[in-house]
CSV table of C-alpha atoms in Angstrom, one decimal:
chain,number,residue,atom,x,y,z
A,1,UNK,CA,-59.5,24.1,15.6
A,2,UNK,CA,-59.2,23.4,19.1
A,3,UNK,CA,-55.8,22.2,19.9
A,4,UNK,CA,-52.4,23.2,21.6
A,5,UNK,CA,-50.7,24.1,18.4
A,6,UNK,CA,-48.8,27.5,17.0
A,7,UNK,CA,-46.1,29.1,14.1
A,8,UNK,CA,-43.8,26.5,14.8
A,9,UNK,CA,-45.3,23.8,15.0
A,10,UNK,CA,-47.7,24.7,12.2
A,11,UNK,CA,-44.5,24.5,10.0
A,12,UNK,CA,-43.7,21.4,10.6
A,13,UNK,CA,-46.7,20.0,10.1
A,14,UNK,CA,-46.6,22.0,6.7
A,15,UNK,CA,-50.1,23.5,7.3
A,16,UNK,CA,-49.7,26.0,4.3
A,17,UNK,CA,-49.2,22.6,2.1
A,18,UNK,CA,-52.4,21.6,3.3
A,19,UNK,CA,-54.4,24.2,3.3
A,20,UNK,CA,-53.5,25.0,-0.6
A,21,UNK,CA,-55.8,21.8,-1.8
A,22,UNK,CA,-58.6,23.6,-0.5
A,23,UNK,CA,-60.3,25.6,-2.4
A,24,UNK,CA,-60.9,29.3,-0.3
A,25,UNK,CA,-64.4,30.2,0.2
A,26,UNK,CA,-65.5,27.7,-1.6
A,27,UNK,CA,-68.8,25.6,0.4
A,28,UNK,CA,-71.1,22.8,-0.1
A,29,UNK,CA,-73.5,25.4,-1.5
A,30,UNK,CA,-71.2,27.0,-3.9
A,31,UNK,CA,-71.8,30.0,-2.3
A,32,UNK,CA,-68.4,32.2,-1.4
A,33,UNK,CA,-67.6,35.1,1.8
A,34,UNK,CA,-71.1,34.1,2.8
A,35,UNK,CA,-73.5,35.9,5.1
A,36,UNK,CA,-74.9,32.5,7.6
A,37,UNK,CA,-77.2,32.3,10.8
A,38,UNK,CA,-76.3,30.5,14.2
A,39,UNK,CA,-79.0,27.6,12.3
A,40,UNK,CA,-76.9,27.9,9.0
A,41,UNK,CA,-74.1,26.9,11.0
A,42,UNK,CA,-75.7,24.2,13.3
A,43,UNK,CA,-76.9,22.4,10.4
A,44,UNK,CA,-73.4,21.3,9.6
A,45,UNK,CA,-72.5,19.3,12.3
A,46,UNK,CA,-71.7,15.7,11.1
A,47,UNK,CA,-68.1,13.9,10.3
A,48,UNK,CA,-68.7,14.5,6.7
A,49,UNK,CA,-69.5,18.2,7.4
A,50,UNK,CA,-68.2,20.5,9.6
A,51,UNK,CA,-68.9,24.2,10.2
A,52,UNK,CA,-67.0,26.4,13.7
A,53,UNK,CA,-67.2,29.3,14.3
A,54,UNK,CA,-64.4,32.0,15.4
A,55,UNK,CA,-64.8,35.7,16.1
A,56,UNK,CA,-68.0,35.3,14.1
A,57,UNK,CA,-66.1,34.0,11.3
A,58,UNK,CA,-67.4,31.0,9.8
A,59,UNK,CA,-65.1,27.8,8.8
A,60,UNK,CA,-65.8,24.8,6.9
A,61,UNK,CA,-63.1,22.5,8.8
A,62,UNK,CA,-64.6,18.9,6.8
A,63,UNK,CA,-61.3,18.5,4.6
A,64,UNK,CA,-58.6,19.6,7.6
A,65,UNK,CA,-60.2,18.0,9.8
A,66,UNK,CA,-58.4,14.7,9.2
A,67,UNK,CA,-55.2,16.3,8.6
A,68,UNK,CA,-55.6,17.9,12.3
A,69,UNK,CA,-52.6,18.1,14.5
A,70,UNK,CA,-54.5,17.7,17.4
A,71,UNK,CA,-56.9,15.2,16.1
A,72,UNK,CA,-59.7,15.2,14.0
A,73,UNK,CA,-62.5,14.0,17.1
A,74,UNK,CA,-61.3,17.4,18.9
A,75,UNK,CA,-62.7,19.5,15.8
A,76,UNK,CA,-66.0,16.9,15.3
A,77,UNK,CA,-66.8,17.5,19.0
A,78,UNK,CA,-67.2,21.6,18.0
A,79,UNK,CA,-68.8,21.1,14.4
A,80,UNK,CA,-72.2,23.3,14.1
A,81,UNK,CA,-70.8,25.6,17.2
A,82,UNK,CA,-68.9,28.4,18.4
A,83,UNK,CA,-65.1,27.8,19.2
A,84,UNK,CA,-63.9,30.3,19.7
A,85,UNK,CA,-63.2,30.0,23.9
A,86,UNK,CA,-61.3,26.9,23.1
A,87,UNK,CA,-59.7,28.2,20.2
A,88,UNK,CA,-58.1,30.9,23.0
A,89,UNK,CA,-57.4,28.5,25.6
A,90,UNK,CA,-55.3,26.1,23.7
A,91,UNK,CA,-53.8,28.6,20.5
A,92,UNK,CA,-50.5,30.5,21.5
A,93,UNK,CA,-50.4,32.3,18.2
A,94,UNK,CA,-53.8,33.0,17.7
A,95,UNK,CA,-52.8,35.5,14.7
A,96,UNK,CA,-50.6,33.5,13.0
A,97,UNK,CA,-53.2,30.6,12.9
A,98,UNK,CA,-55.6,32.8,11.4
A,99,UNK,CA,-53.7,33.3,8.3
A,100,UNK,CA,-53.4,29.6,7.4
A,101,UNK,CA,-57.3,29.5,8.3
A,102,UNK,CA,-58.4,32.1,5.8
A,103,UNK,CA,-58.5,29.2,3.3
A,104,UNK,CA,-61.0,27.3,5.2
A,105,UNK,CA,-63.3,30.4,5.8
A,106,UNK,CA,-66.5,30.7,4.0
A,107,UNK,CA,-68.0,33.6,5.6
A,108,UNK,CA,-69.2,35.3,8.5
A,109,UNK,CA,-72.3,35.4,10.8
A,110,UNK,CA,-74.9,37.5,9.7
A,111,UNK,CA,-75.0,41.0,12.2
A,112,UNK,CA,-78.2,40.6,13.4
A,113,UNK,CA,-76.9,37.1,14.9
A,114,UNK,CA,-75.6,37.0,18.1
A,115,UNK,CA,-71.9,36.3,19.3
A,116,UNK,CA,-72.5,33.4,21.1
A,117,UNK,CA,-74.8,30.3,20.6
A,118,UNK,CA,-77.1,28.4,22.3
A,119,UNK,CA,-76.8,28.4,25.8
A,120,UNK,CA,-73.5,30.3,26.4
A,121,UNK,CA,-74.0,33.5,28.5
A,122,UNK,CA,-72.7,36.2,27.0
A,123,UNK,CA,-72.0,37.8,30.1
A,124,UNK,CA,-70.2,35.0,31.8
A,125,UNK,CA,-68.1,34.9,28.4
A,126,UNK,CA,-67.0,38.6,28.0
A,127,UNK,CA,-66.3,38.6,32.3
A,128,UNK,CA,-63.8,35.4,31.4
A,129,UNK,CA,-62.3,37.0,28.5
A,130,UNK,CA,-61.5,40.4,30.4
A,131,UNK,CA,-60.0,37.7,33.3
A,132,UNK,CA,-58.1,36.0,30.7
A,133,UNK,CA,-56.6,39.5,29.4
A,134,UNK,CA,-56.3,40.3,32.7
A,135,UNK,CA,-54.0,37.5,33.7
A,136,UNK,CA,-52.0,37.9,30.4
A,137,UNK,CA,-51.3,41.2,31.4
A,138,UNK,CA,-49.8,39.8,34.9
A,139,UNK,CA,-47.4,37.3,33.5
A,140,UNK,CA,-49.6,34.4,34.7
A,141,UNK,CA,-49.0,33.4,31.6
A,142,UNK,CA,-44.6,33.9,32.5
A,143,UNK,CA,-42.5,30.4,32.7
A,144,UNK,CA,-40.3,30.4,36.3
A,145,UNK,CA,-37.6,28.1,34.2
A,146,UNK,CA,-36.4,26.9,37.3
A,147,UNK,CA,-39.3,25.2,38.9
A,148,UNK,CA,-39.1,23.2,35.6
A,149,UNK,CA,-35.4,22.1,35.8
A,150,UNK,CA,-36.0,21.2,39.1
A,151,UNK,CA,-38.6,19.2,38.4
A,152,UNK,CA,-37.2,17.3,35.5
A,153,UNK,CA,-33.6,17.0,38.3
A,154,UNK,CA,-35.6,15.0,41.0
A,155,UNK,CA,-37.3,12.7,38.6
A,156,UNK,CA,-33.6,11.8,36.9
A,157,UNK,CA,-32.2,11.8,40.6
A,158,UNK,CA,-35.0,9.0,42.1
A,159,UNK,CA,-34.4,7.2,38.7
A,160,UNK,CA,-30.1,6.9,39.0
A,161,UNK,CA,-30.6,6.4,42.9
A,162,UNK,CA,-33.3,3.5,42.2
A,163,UNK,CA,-30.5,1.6,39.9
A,164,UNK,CA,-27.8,2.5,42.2
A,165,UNK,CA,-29.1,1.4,45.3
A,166,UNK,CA,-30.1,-1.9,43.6
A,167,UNK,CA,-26.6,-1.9,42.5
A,168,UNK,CA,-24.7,-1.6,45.4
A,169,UNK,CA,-27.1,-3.6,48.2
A,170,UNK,CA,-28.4,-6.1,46.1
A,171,UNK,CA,-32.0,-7.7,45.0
A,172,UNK,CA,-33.3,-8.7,47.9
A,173,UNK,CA,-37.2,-8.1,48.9
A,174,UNK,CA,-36.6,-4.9,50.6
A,175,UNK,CA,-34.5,-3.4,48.5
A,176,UNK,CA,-36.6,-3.8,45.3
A,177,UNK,CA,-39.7,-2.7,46.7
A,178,UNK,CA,-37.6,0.3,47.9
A,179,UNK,CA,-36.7,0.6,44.0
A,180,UNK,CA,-40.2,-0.1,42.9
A,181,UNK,CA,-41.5,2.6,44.8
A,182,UNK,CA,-38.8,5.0,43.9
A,183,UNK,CA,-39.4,4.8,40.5
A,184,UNK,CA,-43.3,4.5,40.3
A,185,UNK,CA,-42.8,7.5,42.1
A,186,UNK,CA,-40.1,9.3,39.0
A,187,UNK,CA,-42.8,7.6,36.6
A,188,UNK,CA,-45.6,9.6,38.3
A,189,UNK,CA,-43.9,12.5,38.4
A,190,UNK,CA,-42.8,12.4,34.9
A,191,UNK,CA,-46.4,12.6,33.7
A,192,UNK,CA,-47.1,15.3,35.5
A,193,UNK,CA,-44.1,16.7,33.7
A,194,UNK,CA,-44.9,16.1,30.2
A,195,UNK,CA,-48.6,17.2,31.0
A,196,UNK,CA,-47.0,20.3,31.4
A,197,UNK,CA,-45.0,20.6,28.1
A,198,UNK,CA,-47.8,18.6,26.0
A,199,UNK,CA,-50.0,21.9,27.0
A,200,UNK,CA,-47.3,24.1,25.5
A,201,UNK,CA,-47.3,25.5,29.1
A,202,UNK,CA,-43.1,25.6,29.3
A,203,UNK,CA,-41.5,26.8,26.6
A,204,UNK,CA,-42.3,30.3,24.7
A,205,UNK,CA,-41.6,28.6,21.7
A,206,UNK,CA,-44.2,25.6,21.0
A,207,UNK,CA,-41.6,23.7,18.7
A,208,UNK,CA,-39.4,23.3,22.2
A,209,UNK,CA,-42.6,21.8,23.8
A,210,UNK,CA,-42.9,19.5,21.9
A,211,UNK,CA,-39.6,18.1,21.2
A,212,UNK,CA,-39.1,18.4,25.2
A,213,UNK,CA,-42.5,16.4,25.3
A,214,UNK,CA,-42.0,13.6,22.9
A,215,UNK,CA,-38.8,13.2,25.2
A,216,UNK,CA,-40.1,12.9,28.7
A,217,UNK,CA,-43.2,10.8,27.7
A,218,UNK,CA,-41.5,8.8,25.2
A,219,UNK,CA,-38.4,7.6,26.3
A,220,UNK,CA,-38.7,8.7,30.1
A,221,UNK,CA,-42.1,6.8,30.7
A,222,UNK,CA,-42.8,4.9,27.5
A,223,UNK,CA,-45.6,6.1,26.2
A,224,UNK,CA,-46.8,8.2,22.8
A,225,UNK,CA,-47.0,12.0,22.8
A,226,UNK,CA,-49.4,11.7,19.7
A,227,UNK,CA,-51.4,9.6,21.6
A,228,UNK,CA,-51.5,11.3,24.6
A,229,UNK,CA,-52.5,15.1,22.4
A,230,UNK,CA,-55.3,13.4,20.9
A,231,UNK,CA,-56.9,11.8,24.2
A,232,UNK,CA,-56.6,14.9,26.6
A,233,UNK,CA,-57.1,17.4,24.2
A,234,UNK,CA,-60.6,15.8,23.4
A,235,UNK,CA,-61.1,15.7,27.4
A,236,UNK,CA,-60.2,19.7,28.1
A,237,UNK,CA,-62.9,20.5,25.0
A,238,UNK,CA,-65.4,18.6,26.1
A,239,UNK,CA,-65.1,18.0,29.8
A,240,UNK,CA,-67.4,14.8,31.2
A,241,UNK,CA,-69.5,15.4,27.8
A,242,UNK,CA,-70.6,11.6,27.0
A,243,UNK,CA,-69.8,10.5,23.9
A,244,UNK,CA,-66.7,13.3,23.5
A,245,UNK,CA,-64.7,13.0,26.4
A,246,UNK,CA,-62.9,10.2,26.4
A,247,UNK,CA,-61.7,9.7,29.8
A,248,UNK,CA,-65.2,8.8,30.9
A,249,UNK,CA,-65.5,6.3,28.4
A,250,UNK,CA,-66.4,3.5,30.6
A,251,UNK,CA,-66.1,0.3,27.9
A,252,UNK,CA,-69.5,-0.7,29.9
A,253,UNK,CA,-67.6,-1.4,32.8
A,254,UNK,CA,-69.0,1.2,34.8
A,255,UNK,CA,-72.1,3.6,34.6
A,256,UNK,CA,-71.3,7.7,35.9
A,257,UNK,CA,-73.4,10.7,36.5
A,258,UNK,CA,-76.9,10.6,36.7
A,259,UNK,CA,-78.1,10.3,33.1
A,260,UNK,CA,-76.6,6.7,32.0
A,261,UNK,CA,-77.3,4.8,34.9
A,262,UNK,CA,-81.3,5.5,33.7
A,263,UNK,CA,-80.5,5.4,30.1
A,264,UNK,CA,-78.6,2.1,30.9
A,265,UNK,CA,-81.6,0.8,32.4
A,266,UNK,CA,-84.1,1.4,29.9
A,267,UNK,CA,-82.1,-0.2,27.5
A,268,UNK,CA,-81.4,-3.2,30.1
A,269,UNK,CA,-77.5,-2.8,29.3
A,270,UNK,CA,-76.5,-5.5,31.9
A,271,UNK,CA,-72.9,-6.0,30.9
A,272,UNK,CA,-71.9,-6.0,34.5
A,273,UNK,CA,-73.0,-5.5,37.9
A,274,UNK,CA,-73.2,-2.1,38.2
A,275,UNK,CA,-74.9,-2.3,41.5
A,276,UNK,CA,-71.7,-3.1,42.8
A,277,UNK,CA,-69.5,-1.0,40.7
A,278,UNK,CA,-68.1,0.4,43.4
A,279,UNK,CA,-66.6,-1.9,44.9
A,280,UNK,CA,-64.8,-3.7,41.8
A,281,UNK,CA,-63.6,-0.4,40.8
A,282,UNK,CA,-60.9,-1.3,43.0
A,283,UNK,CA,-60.0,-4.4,41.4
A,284,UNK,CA,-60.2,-2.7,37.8
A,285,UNK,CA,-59.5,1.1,37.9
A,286,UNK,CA,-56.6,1.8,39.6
A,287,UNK,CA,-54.9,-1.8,39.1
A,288,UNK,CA,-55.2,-2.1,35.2
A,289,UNK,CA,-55.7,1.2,33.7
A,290,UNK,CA,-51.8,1.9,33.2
A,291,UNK,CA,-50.1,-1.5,33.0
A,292,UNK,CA,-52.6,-3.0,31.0
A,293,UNK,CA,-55.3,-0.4,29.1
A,294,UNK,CA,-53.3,2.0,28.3
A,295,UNK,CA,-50.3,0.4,27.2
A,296,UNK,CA,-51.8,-1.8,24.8
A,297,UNK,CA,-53.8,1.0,23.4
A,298,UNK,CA,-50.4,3.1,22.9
A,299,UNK,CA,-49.2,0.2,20.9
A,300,UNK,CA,-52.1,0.0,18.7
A,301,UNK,CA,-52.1,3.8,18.0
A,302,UNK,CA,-48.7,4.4,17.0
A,303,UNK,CA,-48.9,1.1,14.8
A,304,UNK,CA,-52.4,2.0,13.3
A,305,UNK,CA,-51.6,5.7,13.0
A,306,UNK,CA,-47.9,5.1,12.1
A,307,UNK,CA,-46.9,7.6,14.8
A,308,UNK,CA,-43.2,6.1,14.1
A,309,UNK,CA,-41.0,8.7,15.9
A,310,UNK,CA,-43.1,8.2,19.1
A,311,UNK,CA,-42.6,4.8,18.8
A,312,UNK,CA,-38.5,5.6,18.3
A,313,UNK,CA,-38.8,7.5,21.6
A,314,UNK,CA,-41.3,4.5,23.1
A,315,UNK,CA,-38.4,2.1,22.2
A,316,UNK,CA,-36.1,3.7,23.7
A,317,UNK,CA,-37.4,3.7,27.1
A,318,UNK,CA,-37.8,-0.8,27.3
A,319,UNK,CA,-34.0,-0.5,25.9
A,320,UNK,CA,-32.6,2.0,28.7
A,321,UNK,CA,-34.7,0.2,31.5
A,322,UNK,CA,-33.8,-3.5,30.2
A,323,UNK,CA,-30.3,-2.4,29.8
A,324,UNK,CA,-29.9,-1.6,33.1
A,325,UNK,CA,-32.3,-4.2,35.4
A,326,UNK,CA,-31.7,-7.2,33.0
A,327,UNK,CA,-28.7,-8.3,34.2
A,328,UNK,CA,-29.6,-7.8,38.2
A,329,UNK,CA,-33.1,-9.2,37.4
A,330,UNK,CA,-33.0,-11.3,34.5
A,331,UNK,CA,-36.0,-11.0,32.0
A,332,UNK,CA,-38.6,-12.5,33.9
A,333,UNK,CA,-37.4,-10.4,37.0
A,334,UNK,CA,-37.3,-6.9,35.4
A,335,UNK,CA,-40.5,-7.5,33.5
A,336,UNK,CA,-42.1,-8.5,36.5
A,337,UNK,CA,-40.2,-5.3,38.5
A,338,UNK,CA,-42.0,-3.2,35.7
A,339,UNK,CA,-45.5,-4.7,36.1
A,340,UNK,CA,-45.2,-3.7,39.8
A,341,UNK,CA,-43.8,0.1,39.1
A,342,UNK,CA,-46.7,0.9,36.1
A,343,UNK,CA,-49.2,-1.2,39.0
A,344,UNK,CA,-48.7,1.7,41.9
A,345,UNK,CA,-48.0,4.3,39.2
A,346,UNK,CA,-51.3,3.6,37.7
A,347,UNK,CA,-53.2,3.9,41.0
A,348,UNK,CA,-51.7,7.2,41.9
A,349,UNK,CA,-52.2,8.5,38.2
A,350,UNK,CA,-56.3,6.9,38.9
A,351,UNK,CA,-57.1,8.7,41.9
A,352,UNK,CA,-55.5,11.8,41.3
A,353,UNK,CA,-57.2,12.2,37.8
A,354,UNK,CA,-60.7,10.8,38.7
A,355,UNK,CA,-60.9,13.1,41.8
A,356,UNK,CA,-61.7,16.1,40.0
A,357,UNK,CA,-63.9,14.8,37.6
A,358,UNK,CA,-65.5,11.4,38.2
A,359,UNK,CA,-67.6,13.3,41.4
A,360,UNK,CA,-69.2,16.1,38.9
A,361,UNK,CA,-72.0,16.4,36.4
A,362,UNK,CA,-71.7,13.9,33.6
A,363,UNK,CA,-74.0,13.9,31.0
A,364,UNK,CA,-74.6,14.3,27.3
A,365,UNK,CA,-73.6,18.1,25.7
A,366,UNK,CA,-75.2,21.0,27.0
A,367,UNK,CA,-73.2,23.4,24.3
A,368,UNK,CA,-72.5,26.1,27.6
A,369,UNK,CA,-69.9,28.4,27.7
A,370,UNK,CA,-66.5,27.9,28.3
A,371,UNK,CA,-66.4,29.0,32.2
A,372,UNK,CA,-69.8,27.3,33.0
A,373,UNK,CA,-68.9,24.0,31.5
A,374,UNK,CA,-65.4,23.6,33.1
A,375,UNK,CA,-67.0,24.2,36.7
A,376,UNK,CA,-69.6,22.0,36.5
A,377,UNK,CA,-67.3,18.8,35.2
A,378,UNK,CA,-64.1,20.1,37.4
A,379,UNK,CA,-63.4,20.9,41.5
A,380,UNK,CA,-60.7,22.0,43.5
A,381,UNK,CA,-58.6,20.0,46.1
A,382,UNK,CA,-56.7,22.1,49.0
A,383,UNK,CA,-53.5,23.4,48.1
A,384,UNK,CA,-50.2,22.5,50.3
A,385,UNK,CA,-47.2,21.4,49.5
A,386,UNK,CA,-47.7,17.9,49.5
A,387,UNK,CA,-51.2,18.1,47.6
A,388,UNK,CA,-49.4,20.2,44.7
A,389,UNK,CA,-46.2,17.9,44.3
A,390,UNK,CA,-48.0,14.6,44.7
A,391,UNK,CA,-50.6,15.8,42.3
A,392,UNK,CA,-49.1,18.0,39.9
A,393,UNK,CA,-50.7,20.8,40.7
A,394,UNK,CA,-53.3,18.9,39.3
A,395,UNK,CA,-55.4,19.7,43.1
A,396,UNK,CA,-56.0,23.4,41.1
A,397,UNK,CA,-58.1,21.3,38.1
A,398,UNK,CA,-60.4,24.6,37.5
A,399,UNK,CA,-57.4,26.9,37.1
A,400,UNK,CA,-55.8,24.1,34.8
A,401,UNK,CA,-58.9,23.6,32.3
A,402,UNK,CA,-59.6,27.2,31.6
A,403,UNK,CA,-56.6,28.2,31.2
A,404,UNK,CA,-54.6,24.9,29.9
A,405,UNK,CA,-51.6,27.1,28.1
A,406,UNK,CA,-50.6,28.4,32.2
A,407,UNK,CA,-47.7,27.6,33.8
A,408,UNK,CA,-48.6,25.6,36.9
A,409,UNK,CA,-46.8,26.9,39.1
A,410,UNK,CA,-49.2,30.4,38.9
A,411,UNK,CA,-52.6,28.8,39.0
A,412,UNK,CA,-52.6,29.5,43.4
A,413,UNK,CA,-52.4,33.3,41.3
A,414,UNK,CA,-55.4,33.0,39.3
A,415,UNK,CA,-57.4,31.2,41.5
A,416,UNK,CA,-59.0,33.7,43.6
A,417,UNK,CA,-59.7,35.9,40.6
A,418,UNK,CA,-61.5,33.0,38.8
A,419,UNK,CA,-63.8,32.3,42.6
A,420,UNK,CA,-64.3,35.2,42.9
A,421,UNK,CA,-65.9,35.4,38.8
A,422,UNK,CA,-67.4,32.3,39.5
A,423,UNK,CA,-69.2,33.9,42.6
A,424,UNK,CA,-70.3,36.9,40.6
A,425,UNK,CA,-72.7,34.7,38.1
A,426,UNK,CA,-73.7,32.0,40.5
A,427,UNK,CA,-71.5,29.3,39.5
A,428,UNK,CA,-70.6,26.5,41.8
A,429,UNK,CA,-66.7,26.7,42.8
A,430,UNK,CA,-65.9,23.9,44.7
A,431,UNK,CA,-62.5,23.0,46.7
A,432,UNK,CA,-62.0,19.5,48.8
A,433,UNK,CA,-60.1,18.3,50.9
A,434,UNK,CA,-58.0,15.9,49.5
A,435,UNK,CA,-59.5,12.9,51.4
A,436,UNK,CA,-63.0,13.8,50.2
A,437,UNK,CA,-61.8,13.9,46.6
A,438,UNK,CA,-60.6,10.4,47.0
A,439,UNK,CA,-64.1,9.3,49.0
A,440,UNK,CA,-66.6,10.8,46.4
A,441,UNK,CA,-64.9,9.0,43.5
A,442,UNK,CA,-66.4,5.7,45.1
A,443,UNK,CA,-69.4,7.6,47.2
């Protein structure tokens, strides 16, 4: 099960509660510690029936699925495959999920049958798993705790400074596009922030993640942590994969890669211009994805999926920021002031995202390995100062999708070690500048 999860948060979740309704070893079949092949396994591969495979251990995840912390989509986008790269990437306490999973495990993979599936290299795999051991034994894997207070200190600083500067030269023009920039720019940085602590990237303990998380994207920015997991955990599994990773799902506004603009036209999907897509993008990307998409789809989730702590901590946030611009603004003025800050917060949070992805291969699943399917749906943008603080460290996107559970602040570490793999086996590694990340998103 695919997801950014360990002991503690397993607890709370009360995974042992769950996993004692189902019945161990028990299949479809009837059949019990099972022998299967790699066809065995692919034939379960629906909503209603779901096989993975870990360390050649096979799992009927159908019932648990729904129960999920991570989301059940995240486990349907692996059913009737291996998982067990992204079971490493995003699993702190591998061993300790294991023993809850020993309910849901119906057998094992016959030994005549491969380790891998499909069209995953087996050599590429065991190279990145040696890496991945490797940079464990460096302390890549090692929190500077510092570089996180820090970070959390100059988004609280550009927040008090916003409200007092408003406070003490008034609400004129200037001044409150001084404020509006100051705290789109807080806002920004605060989801860089809780990107880090949703990937359990921060804390040792996951339980301190989360709580920390729920905090800085609930009532610092005013969004959902449960929706949040269950959108980017999808897109790290299943990188520009239609169909599976949601960030490319496109409503029909706009056609990507090279596949659906053909399939598009055979089917004479017309539901916009698309010819000119790239030159409305402008008027609906970066403008309304934040202020308008986004929030209105955090709403619905935490009402439909009665997510009703993150909408405590969602709450929160319109209290704290009402409370203090309401009575320099009125209603209709700090409403408006917020409009404007989630308006230029959303365009930086567009191109920054989009740059790494929106220029690669999109297309329908390939089932490839772990490495191979990361490089081919994720690039590099220069590092420097600026590019790492105004990006998140989000400019070293390779580094950050195969290894998700890595501090940021030691992907510059990694990186040559993973070009250098990548170089060995042929696979494309490539780094931008950050002006022709931002071109090829429109190019």
């Amino acid at each position: 099960c695919p997801v950014n999860v360990d002991a503690e948060h397993l607890q709370v979740v009360g995974l042992h509660q769950l996993l004692g309704n189902v019945e161990e070893g028990k299949t479809d079949s009837g059949k019990a510690g099972g022998v299967y092949t790699w066809e065995d396994v692919q034939s379960h591969c629906t909503k209603t029936d779901q096989w993975v495979v870990i360390n050649r251990k096979v799992y009927n995840v159908t019932q648990w699925a729904k129960r999920h912390p991570g989301g059940f989509r995240v486990l349907y986008h692996y059913a009737g495959e291996d998982a067990t790269e992204p079971f490493s990437a995003f699993h702190p306490d591998q061993k300790f999920v294991q023993k809850y999973m020993k309910a849901l495990q119906i057998g094992e993979l016959a030994a005549t049958e491969p380790s891998q599936d499909r069209n995953k290299n087996a050599a590429v795999m065991k190279d990145f798993q040696d890496l991945y051991v490797k940079a464990e034994s460096q302390g890549m894997f090692r929190t500077r705790p510092l570089f996180f207070i820090l970070h959390l200190g100059h988004i609280i600083l550009l927040e008090v400074l916003a409200l007092l500067m408003v406070r003490y030269f008034g609400t004129n023009w200037i001044v409150t596009l001084l404020c509006a920039v100051m705290l789109a720019t807080a806002q920004s940085q605060a989801g860089w922030l809780q990107h880090d602590f949703g990937h359990l990237s921060v804390f040792k303990k996951s339980y301190w993640n989360h709580v920390v998380h729920k905090f800085v994207i609930g009532h610092i920015k005013g969004a959902s942590a449960n929706w949040w997991n269950h959108r980017h955990f999808q897109h790290h599994a299943k990188p520009n994969v239609v169909l599976k990773d949601p960030d490319i799902n496109m409503l029909n506004l706009f056609v990507l890669g090279d596949s659906q603009p053909v399939e598009y036209g055979i089917k004479k999907i017309k539901n916009m211009p698309y010819n000119h897509q790239h030159k409305y993008f402008f008027l609906v990307g970066p403008p309304l994805l934040i202020p308008i998409f986004f929030h209105l789809q955090i709403i619905q989730t935490m009402i439909s999926r009665r997510y009703w702590v993150d909408l405590v901590w969602f709450m929160s946030f319109y209290i704290r920021y009402f409370y203090c611009y309401v009575p320099l603004y009125g209603v209709i003025g700090a409403t408006a002031l917020l409009f404007f800050v989630r308006f230029m917060e959303s365009h930086w949070f567009v191109w920054v995202t989009q740059m790494n992805h929106i220029p690669m291969e999109i297309d329908y699943e390939k089932h490839q390995d772990w490495l191979t399917m990361q490089l081919q749906s994720t690039c590099n943008v220069e590092q420097s100062f600026f590019n790492d603080w105004f990006s998140g460290h989000l400019n070293f996107q390779i580094e950050h999708h195969l290894f998700p559970r890595m501090p940021r602040h030691n992907y510059y570490l990694v990186a040559p070690h993973v070009e250098a793999l990548c170089k060995k086996h042929g696979i494309p590694y490539q780094t931008k500048t950050l002006w022709q990340a931002f071109s090829d998103i429109v190019t």
